[in-house]
Coordinates of C-alpha atoms in Angstrom, one line a residue:
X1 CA -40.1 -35.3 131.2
X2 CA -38.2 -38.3 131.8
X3 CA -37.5 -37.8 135.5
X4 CA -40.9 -37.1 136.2
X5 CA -41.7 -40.3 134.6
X6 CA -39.7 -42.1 136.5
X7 CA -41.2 -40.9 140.2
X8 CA -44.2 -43.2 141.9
X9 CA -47.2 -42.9 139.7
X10 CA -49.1 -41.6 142.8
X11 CA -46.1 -38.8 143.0
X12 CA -46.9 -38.0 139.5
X13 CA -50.9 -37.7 139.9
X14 CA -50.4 -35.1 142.8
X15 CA -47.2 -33.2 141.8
X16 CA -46.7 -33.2 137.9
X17 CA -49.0 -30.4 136.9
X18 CA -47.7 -27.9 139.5
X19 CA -44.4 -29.2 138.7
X20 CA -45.1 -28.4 135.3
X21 CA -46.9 -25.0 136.0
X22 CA -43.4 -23.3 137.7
X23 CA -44.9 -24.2 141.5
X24 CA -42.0 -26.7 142.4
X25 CA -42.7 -26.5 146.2
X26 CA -46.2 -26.9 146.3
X27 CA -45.2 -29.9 144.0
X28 CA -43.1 -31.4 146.5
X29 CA -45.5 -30.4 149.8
X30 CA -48.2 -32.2 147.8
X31 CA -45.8 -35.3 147.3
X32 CA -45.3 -34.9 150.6
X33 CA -48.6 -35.1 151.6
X34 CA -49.4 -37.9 149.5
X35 CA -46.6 -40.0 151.7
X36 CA -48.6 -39.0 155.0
X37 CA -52.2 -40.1 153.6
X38 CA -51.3 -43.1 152.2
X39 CA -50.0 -44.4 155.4
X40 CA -53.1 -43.1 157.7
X41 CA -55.1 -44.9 154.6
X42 CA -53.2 -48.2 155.0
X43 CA -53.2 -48.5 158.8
X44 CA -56.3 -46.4 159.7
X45 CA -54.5 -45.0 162.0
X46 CA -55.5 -41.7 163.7
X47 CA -53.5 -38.1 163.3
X48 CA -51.2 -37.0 161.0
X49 CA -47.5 -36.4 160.2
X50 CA -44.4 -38.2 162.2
X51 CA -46.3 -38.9 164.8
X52 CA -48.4 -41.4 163.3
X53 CA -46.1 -42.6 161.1
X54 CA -44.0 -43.5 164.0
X55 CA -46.7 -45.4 165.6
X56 CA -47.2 -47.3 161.6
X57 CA -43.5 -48.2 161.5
X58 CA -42.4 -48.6 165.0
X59 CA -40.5 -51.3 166.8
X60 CA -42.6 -53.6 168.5
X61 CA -46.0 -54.4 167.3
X62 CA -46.2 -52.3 163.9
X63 CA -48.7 -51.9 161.5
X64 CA -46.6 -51.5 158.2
X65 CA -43.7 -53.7 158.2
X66 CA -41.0 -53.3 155.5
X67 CA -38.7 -55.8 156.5
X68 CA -38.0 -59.4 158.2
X69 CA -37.8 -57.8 161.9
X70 CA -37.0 -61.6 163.1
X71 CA -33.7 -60.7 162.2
X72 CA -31.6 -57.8 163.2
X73 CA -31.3 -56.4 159.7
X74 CA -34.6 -56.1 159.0
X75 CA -35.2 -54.2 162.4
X76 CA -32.4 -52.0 161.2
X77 CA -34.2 -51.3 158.3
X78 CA -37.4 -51.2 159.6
X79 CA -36.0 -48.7 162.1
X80 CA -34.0 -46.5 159.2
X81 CA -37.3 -46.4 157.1
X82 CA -39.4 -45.2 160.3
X83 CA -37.1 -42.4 160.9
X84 CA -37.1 -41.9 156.7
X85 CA -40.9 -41.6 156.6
X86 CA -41.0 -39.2 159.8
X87 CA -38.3 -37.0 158.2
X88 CA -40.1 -36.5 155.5
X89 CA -43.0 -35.2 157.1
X90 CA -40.7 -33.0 159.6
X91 CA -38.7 -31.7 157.1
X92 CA -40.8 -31.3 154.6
X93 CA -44.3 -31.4 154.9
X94 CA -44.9 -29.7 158.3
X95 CA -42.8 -26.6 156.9
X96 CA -44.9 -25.8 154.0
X97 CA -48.2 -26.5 155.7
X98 CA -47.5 -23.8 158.5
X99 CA -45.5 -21.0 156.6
X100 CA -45.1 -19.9 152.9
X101 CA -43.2 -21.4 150.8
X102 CA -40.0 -20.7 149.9
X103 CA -38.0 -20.5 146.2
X104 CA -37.4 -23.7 145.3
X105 CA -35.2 -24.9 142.3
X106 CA -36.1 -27.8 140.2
X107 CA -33.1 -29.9 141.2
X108 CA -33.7 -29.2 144.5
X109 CA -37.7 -30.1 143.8
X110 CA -36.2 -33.7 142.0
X111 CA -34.4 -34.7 144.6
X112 CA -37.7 -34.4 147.3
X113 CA -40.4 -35.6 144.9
X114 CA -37.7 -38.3 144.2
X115 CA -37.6 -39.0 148.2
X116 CA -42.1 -39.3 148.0
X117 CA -41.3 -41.5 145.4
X118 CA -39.4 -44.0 146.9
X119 CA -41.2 -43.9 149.9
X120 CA -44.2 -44.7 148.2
X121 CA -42.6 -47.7 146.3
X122 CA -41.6 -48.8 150.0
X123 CA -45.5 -48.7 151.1
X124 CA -46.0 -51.0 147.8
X125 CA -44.0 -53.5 149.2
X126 CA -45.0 -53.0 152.6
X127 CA -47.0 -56.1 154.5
X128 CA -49.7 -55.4 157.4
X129 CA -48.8 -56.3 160.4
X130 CA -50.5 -55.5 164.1

């Protein structure tokens, strides 16, 4: 209970009953998901997955910017964060949309929906750019 309380509140709304109901992959795909439409909801942005969310977070001109990219540090993390948010979709959401899912522990489960989660916090603090 007390992890799950500490994950993203838009996490918990799409993950915590299937979580709870013994579906910890769907939980995660979901969280997963989540991730991807908030994005395409905050740039408007057209498509889906890594693909859009490189065009959200990339270099030069981007719509979501999560750092001071005047400085090289914050296009280091800008950078790191684009290639964090495509990941995730990669890696985790384009697997379960296209085939079944597969066992899943609930540490392993954890550990992803605590990935959505912090990329979600990231999109709180993240400032509009082009």
């Amino acid at each position: 209970d007390a992890r799950l309380a500490a994950l993203h509140p838009k996490i918990v709304e799409v993950a915590e009953q299937l979580f709870r109901s013994d579906h910890p992959a769907a939980a995660v795909f979901e969280a997963a998901k989540a991730v991807n439409n908030r994005v395409k909801e905050m740039t408007g942005l057209p498509g889906d997955g890594q693909g859009m969310i490189g065009v959200a977070f990339k270099d030069d001109g981007p719509t979501l910017v999560l750092a001071d990219l005047t400085t090289q540090t914050g296009r280091d993390i800008q950078a790191g964060y684009r290639f964090l948010f495509m990941g995730s979709q990669q890696a985790i959401r384009n697997p379960a949309a296209h085939e079944p899912f597969g066992p899943m522990d609930d540490d392993e489960a954890f550990e992803l929906l605590g990935l959505a989660s912090h990329l979600m916090r990231k999109l709180d603090q993240a400032s509009r750019g082009n």
